[in-house]
mmCIF file of N, CA and C in Angstrom:
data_model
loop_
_atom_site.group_PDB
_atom_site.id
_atom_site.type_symbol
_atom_site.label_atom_id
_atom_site.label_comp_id
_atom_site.label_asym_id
_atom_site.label_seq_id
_atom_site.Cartn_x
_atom_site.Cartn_y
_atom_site.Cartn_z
ATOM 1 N N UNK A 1438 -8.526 -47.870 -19.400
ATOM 2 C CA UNK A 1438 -8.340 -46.604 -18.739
ATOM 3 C C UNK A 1438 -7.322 -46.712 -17.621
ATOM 4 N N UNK A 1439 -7.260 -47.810 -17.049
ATOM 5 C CA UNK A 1439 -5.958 -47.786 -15.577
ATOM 6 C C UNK A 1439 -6.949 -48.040 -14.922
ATOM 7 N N UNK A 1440 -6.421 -48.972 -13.706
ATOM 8 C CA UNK A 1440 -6.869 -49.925 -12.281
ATOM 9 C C UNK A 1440 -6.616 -48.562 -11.311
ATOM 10 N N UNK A 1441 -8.102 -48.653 -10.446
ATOM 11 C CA UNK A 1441 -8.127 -47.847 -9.363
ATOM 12 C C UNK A 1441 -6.806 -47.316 -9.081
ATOM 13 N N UNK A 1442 -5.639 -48.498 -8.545
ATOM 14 C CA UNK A 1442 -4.478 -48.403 -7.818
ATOM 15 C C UNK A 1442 -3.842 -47.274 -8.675
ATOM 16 N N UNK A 1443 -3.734 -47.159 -10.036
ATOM 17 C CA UNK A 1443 -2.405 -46.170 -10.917
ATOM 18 C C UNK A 1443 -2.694 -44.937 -10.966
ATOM 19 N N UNK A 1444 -4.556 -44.725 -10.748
ATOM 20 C CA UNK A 1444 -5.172 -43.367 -10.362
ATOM 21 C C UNK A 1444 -4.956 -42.745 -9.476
ATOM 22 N N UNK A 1445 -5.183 -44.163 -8.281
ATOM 23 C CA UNK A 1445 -5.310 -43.179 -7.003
ATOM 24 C C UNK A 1445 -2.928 -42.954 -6.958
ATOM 25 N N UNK A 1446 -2.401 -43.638 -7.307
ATOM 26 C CA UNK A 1446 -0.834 -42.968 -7.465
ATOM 27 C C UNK A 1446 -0.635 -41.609 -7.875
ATOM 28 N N UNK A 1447 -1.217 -41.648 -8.955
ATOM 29 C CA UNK A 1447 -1.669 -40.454 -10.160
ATOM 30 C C UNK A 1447 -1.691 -39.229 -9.154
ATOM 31 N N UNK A 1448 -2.967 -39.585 -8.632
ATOM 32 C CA UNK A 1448 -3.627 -38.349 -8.004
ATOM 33 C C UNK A 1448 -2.515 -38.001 -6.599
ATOM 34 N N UNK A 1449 -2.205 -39.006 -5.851
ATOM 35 C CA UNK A 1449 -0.704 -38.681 -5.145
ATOM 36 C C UNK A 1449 0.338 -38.024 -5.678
ATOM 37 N N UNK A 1450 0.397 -38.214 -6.867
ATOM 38 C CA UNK A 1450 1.866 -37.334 -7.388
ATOM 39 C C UNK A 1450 1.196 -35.598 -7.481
ATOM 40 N N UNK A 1451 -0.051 -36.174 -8.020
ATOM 41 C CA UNK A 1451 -0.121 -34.094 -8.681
ATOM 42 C C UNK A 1451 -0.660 -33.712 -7.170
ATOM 43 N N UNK A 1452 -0.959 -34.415 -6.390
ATOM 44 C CA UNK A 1452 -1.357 -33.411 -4.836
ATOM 45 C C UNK A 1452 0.121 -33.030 -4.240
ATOM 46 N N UNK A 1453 1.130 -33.728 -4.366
ATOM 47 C CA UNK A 1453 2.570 -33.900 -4.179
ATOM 48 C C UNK A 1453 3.176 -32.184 -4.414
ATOM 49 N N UNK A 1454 2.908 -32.014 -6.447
ATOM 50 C CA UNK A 1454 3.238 -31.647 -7.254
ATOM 51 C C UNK A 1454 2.541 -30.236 -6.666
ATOM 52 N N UNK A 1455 1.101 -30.478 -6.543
ATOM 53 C CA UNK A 1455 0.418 -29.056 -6.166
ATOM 54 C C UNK A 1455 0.708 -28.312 -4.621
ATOM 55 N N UNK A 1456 1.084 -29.034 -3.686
ATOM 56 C CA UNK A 1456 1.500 -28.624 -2.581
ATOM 57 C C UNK A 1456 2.737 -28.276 -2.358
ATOM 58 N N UNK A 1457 4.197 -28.413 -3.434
ATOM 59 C CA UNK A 1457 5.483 -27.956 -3.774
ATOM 60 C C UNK A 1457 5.294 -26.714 -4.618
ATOM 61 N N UNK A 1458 4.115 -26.439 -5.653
ATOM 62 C CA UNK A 1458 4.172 -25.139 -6.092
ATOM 63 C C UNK A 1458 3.359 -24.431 -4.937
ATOM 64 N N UNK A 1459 2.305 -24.216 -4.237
ATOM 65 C CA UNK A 1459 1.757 -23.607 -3.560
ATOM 66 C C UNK A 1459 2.896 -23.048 -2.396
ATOM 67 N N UNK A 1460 3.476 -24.213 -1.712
ATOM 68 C CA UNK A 1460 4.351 -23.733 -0.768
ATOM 69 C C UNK A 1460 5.764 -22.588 -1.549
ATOM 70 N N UNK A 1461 6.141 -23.122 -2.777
ATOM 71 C CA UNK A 1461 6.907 -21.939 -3.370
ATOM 72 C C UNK A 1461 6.345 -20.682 -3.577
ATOM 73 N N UNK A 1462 4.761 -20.414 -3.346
ATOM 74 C CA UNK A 1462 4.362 -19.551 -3.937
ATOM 75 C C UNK A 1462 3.359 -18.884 -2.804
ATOM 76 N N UNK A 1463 3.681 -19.670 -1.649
ATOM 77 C CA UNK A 1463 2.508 -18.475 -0.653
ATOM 78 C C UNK A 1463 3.586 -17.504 -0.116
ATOM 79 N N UNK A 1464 5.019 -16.906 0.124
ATOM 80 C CA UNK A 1464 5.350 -16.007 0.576
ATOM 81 C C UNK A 1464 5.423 -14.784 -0.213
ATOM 82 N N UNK A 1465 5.277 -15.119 -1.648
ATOM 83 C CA UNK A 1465 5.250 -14.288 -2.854
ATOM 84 C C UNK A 1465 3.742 -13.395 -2.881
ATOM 85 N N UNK A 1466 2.901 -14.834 -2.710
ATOM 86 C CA UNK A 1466 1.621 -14.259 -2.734
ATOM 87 C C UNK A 1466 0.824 -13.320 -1.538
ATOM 88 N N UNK A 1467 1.711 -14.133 0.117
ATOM 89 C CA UNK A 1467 1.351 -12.729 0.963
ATOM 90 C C UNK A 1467 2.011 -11.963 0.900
ATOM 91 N N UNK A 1468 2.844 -11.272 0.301
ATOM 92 C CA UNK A 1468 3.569 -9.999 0.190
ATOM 93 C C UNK A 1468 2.926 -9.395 -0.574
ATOM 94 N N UNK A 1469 2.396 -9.550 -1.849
ATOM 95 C CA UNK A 1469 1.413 -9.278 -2.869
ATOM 96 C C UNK A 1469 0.124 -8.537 -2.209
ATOM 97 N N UNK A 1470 -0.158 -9.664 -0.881
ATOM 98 C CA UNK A 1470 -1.801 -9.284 -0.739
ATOM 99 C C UNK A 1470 -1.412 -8.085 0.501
ATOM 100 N N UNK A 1471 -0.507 -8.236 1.410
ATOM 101 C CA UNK A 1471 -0.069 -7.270 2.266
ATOM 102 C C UNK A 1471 -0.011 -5.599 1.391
ATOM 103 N N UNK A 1472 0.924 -5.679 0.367
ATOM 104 C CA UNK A 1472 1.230 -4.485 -0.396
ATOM 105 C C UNK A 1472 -0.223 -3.776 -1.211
ATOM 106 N N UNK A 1473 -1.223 -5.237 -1.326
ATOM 107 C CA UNK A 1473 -2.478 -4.373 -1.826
ATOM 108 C C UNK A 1473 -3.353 -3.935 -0.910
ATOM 109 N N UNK A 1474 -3.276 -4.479 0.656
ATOM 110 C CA UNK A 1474 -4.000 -3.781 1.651
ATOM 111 C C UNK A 1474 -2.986 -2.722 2.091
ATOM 112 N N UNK A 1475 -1.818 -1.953 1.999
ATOM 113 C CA UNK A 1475 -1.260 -0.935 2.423
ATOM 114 C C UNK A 1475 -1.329 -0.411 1.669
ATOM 115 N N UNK A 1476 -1.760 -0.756 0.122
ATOM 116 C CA UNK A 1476 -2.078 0.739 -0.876
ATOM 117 C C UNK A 1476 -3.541 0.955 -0.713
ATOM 118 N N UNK A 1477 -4.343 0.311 -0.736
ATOM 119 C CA UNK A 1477 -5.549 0.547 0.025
ATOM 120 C C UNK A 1477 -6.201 1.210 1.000
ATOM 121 N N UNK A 1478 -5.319 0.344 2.076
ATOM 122 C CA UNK A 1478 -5.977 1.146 3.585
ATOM 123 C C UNK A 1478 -6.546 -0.229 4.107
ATOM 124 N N UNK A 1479 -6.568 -1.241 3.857
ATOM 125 C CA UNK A 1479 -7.418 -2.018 4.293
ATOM 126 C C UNK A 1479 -6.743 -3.167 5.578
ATOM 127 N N UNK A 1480 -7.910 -3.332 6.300
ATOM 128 C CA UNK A 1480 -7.467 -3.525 7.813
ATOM 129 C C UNK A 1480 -7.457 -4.915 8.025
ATOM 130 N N UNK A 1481 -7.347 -6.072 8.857
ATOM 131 C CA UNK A 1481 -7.655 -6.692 8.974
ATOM 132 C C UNK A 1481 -9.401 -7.250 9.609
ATOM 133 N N UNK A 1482 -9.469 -6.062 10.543
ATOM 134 C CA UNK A 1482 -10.986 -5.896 10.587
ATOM 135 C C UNK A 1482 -11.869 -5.557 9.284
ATOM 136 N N UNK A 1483 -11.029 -4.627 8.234
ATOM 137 C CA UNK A 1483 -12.034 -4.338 6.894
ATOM 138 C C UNK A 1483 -12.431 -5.794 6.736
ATOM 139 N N UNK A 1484 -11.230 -6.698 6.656
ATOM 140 C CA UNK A 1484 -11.336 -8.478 5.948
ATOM 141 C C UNK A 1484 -11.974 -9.233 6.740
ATOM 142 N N UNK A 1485 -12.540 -9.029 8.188
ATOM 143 C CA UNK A 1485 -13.526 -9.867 8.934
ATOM 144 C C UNK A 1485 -14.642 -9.519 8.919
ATOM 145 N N UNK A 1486 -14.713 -7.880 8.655
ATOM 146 C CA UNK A 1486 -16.621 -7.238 8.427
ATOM 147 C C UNK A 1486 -16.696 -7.575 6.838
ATOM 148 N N UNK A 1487 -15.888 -7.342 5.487
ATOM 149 C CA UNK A 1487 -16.235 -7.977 4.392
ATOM 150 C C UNK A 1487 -16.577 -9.355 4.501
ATOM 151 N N UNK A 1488 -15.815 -10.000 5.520
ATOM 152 C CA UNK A 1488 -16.286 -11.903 5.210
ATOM 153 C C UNK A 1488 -17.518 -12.438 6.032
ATOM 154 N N UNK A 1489 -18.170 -11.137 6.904
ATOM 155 C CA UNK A 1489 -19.138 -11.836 7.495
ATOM 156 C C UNK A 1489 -18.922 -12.289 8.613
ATOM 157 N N UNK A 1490 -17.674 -11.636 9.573
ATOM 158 C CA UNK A 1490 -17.366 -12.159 10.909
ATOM 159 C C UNK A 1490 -17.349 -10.557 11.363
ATOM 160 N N UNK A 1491 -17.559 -10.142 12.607
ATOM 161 C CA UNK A 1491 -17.418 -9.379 13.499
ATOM 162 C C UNK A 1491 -15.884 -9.803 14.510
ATOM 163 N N UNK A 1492 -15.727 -7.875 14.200
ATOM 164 C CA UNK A 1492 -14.066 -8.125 14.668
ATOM 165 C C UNK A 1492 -13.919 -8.847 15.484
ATOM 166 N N UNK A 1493 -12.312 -9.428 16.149
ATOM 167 C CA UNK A 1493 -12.520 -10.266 17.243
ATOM 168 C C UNK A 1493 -12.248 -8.966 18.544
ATOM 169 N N UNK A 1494 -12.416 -9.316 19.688
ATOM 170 C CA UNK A 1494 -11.844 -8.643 20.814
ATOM 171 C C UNK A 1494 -10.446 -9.095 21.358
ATOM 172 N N UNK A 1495 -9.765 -8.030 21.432
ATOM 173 C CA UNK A 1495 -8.141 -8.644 22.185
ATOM 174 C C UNK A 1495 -8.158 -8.005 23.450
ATOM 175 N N UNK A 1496 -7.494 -8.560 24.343
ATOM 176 C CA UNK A 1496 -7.634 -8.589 25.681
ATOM 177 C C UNK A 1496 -6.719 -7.220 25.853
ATOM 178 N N UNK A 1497 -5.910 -6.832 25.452
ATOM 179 C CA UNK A 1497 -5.395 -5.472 25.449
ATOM 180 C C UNK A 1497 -5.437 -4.852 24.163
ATOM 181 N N UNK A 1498 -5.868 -3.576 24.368
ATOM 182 C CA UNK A 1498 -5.837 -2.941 23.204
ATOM 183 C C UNK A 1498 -4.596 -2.049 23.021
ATOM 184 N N UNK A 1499 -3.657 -2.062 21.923
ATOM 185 C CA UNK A 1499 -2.642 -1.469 21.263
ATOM 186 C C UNK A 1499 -2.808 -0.261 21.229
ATOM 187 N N UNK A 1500 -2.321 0.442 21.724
ATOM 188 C CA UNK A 1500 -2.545 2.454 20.765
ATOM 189 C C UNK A 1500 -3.684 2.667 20.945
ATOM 190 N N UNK A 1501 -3.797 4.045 21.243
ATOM 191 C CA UNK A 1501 -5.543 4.446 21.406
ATOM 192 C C UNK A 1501 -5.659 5.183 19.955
ATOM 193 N N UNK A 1502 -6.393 5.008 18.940
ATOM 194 C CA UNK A 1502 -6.572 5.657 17.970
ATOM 195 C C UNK A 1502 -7.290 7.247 18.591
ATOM 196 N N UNK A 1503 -7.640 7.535 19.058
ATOM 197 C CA UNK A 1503 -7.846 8.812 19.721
ATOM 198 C C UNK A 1503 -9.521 9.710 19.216
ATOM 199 N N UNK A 1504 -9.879 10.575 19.749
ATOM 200 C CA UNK A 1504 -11.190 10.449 19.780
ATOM 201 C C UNK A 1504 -11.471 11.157 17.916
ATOM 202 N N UNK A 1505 -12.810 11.157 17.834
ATOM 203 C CA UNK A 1505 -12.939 11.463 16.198
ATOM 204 C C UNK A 1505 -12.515 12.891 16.163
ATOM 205 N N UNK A 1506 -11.710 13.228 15.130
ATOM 206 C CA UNK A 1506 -11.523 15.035 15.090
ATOM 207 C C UNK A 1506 -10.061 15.350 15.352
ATOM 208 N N UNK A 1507 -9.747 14.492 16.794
ATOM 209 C CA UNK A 1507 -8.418 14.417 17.040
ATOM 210 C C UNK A 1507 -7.062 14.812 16.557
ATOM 211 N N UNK A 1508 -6.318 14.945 16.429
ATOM 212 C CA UNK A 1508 -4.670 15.422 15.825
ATOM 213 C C UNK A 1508 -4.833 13.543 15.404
ATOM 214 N N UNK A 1509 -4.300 12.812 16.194
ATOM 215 C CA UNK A 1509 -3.796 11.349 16.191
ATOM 216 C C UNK A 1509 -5.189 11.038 15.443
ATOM 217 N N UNK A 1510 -6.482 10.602 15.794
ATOM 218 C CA UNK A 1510 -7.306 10.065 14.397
ATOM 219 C C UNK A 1510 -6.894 10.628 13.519
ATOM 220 N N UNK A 1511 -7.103 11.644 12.807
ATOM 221 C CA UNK A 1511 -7.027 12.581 12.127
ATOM 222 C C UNK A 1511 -5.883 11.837 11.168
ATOM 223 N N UNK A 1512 -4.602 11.918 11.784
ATOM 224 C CA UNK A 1512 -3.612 11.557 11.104
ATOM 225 C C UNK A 1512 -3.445 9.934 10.891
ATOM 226 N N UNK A 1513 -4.237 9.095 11.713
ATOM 227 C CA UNK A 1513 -4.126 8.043 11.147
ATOM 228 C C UNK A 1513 -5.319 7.515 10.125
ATOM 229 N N UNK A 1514 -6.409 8.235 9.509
ATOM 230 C CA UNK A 1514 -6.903 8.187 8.747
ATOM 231 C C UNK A 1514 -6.058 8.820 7.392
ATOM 232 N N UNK A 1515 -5.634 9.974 7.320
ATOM 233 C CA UNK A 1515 -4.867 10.055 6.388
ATOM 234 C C UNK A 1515 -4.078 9.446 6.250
ATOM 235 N N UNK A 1516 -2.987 8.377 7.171
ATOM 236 C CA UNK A 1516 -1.950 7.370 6.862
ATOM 237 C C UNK A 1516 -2.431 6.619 6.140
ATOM 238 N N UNK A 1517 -3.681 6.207 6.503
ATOM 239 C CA UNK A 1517 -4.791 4.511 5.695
ATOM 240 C C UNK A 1517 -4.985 5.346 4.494
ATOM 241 N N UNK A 1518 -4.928 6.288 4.123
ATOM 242 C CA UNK A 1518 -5.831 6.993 2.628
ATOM 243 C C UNK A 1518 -4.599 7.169 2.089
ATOM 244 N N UNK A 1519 -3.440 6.980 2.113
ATOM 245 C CA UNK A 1519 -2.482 7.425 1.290
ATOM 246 C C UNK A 1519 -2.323 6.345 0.177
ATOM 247 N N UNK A 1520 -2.361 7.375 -0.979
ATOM 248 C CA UNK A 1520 -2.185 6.454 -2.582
ATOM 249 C C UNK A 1520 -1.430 5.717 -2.989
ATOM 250 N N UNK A 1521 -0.196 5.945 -2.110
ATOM 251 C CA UNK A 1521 1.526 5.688 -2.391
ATOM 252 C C UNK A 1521 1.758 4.703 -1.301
ATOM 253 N N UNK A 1522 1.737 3.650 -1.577
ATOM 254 C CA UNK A 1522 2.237 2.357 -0.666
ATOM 255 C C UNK A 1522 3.312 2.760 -0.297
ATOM 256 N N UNK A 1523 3.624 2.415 1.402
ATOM 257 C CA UNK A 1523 4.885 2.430 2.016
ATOM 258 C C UNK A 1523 6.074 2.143 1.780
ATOM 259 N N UNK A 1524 7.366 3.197 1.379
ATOM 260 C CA UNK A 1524 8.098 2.766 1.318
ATOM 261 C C UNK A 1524 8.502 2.562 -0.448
ATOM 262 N N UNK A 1525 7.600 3.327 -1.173
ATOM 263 C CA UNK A 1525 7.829 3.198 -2.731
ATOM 264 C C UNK A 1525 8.185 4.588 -3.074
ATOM 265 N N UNK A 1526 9.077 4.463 -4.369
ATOM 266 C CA UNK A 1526 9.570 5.875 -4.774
ATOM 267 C C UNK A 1526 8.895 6.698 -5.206
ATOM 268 N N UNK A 1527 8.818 7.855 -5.125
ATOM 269 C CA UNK A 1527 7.821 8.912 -5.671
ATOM 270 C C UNK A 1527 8.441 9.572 -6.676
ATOM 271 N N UNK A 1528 7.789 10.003 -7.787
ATOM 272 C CA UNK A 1528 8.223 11.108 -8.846
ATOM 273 C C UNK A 1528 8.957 12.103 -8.437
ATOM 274 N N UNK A 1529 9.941 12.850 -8.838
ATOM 275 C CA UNK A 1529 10.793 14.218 -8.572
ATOM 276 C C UNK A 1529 9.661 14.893 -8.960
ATOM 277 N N UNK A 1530 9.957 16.029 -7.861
ATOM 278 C CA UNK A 1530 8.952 17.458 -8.271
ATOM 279 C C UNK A 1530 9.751 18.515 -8.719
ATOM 280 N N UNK A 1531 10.840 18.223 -8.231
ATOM 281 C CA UNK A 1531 12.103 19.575 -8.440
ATOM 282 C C UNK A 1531 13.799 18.822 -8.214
ATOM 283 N N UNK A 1532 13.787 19.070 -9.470
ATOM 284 C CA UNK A 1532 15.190 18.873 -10.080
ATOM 285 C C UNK A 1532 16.224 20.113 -9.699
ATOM 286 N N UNK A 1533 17.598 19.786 -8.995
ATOM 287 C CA UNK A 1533 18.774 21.152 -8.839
ATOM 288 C C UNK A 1533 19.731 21.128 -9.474
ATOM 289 N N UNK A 1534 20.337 22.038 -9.576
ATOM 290 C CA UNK A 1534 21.415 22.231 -10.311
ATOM 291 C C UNK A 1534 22.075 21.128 -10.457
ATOM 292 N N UNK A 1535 22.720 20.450 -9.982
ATOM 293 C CA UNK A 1535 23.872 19.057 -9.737
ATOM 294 C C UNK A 1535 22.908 18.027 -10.169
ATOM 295 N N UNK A 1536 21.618 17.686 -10.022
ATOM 296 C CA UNK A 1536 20.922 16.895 -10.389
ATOM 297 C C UNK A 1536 20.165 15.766 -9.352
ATOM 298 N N UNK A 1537 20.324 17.294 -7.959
ATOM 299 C CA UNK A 1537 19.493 16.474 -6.754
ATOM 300 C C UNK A 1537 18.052 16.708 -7.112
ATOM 301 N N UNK A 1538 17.339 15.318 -6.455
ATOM 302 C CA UNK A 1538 15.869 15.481 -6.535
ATOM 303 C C UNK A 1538 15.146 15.648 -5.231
ATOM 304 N N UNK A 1539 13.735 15.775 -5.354
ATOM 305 C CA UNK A 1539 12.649 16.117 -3.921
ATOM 306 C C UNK A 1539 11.529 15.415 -4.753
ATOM 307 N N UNK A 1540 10.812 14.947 -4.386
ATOM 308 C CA UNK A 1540 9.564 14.879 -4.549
ATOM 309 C C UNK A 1540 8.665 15.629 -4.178
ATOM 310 N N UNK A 1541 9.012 16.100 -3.185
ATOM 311 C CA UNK A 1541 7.947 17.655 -2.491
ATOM 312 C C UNK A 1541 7.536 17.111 -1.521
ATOM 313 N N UNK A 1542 7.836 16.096 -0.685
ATOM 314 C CA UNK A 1542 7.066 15.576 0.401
ATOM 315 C C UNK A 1542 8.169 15.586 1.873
ATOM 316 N N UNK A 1543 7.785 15.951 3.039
ATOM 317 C CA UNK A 1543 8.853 15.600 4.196
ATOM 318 C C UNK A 1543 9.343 17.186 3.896
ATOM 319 N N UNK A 1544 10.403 17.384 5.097
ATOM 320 C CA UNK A 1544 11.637 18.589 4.494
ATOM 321 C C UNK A 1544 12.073 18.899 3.694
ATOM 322 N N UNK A 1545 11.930 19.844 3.629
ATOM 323 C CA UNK A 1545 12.592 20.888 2.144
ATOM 324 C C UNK A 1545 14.039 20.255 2.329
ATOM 325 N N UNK A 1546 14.850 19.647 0.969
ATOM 326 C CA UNK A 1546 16.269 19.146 1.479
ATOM 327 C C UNK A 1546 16.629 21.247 1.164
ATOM 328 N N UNK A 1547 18.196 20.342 1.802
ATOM 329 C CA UNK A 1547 19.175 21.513 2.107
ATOM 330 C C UNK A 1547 19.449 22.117 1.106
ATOM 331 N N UNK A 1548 19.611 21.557 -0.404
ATOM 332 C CA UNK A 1548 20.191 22.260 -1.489
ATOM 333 C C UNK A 1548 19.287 23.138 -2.234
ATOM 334 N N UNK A 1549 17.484 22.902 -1.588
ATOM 335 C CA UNK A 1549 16.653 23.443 -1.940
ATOM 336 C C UNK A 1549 16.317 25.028 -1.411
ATOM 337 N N UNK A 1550 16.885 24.550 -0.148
ATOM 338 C CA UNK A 1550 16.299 25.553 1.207
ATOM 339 C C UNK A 1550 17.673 26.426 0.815
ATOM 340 N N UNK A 1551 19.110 26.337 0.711
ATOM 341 C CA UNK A 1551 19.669 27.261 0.404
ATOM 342 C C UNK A 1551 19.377 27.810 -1.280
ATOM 343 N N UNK A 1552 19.380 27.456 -2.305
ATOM 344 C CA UNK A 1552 18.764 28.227 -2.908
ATOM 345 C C UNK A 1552 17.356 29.220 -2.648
ATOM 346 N N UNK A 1553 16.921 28.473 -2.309
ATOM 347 C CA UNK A 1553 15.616 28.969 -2.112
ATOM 348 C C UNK A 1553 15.737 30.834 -1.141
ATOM 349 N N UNK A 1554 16.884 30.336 -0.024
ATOM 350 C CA UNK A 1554 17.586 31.590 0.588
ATOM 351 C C UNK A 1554 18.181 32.172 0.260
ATOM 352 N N UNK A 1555 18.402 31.833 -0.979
ATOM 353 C CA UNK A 1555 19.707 32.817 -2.127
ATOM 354 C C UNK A 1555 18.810 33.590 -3.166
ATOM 355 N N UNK A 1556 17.615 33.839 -2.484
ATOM 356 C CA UNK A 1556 16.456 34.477 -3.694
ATOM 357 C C UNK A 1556 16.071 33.904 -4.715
ATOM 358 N N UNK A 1557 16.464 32.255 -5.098
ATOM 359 C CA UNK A 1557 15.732 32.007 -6.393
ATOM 360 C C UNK A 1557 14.375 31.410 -5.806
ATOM 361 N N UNK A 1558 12.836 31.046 -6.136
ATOM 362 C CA UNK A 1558 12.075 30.315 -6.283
ATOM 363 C C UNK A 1558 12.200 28.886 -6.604
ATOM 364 N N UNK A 1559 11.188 28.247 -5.129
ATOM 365 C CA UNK A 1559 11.063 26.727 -6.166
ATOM 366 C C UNK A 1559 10.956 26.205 -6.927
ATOM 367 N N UNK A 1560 9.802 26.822 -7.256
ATOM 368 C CA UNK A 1560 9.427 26.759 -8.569
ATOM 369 C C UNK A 1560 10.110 26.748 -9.837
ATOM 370 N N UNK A 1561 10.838 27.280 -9.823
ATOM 371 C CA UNK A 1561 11.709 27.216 -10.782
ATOM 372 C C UNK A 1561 12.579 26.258 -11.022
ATOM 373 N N UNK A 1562 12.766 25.217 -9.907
ATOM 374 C CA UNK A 1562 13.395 24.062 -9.925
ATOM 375 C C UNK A 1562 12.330 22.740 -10.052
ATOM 376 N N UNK A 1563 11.193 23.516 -10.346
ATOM 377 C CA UNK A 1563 9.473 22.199 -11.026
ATOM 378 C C UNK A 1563 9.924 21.472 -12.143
ATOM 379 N N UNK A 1564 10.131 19.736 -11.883
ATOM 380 C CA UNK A 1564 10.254 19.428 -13.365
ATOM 381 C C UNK A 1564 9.390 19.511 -14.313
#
């Protein structure tokens, strides 16, 4: 079978071997796990009350999330509930003449809003 010594080499090369793929592969993999807690919502406190630790305390607190009901809660609960990870493209809702798009979200663009002032309907520009 092989003398202690060619094993325990053995086992040096693939710990070698396993710590060159891991290190190629943890910036891949936290971007991965980042992008599935921002499609989520999930906090870093969600990941210390799921594991069985109670949040930590920081000596200053960041931003006041603001009281329940609030404008500011309010809106940062709907930021955490949004379906559409940050920063990803959304479907066209309305196609224009030339072949500008909207998704329907943010400001009406300009080529919308002047039609739209020229008497036609949005709607009518629904893909």
């Amino acid at each position: 079978m092989g003398n202690l010594i060619e094993i325990q080499s053995q086992i040096e090369k693939l710990q070698k071997q396993a710590d060159e793929i891991k290190s190629r592969e943890f910036d891949k993999t936290v971007k991965q796990i980042l992008a599935m807690m921002d499609a989520f919502g999930i906090t870093l406190r969600d990941l210390r009350q799921a594991g069985g630790k109670a949040p930590r305390k920081t000596a200053k607190k960041r931003g006041k999330p603001g009281r329940p009901g609030t404008k500011k809660a309010v809106a940062g609960r709907v930021a955490r509930q949004s379906s559409v990870p940050k920063g990803s493209k959304l479907a066209a809702k309305y196609r224009g003449p030339k072949g500008e798009t909207w998704s329907g979200r943010g400001s009406m663009p300009r080529w919308l809003a002047e039609l739209v002032a020229a008497g036609k309907s949005r709607e009518s520009f629904a893909v």
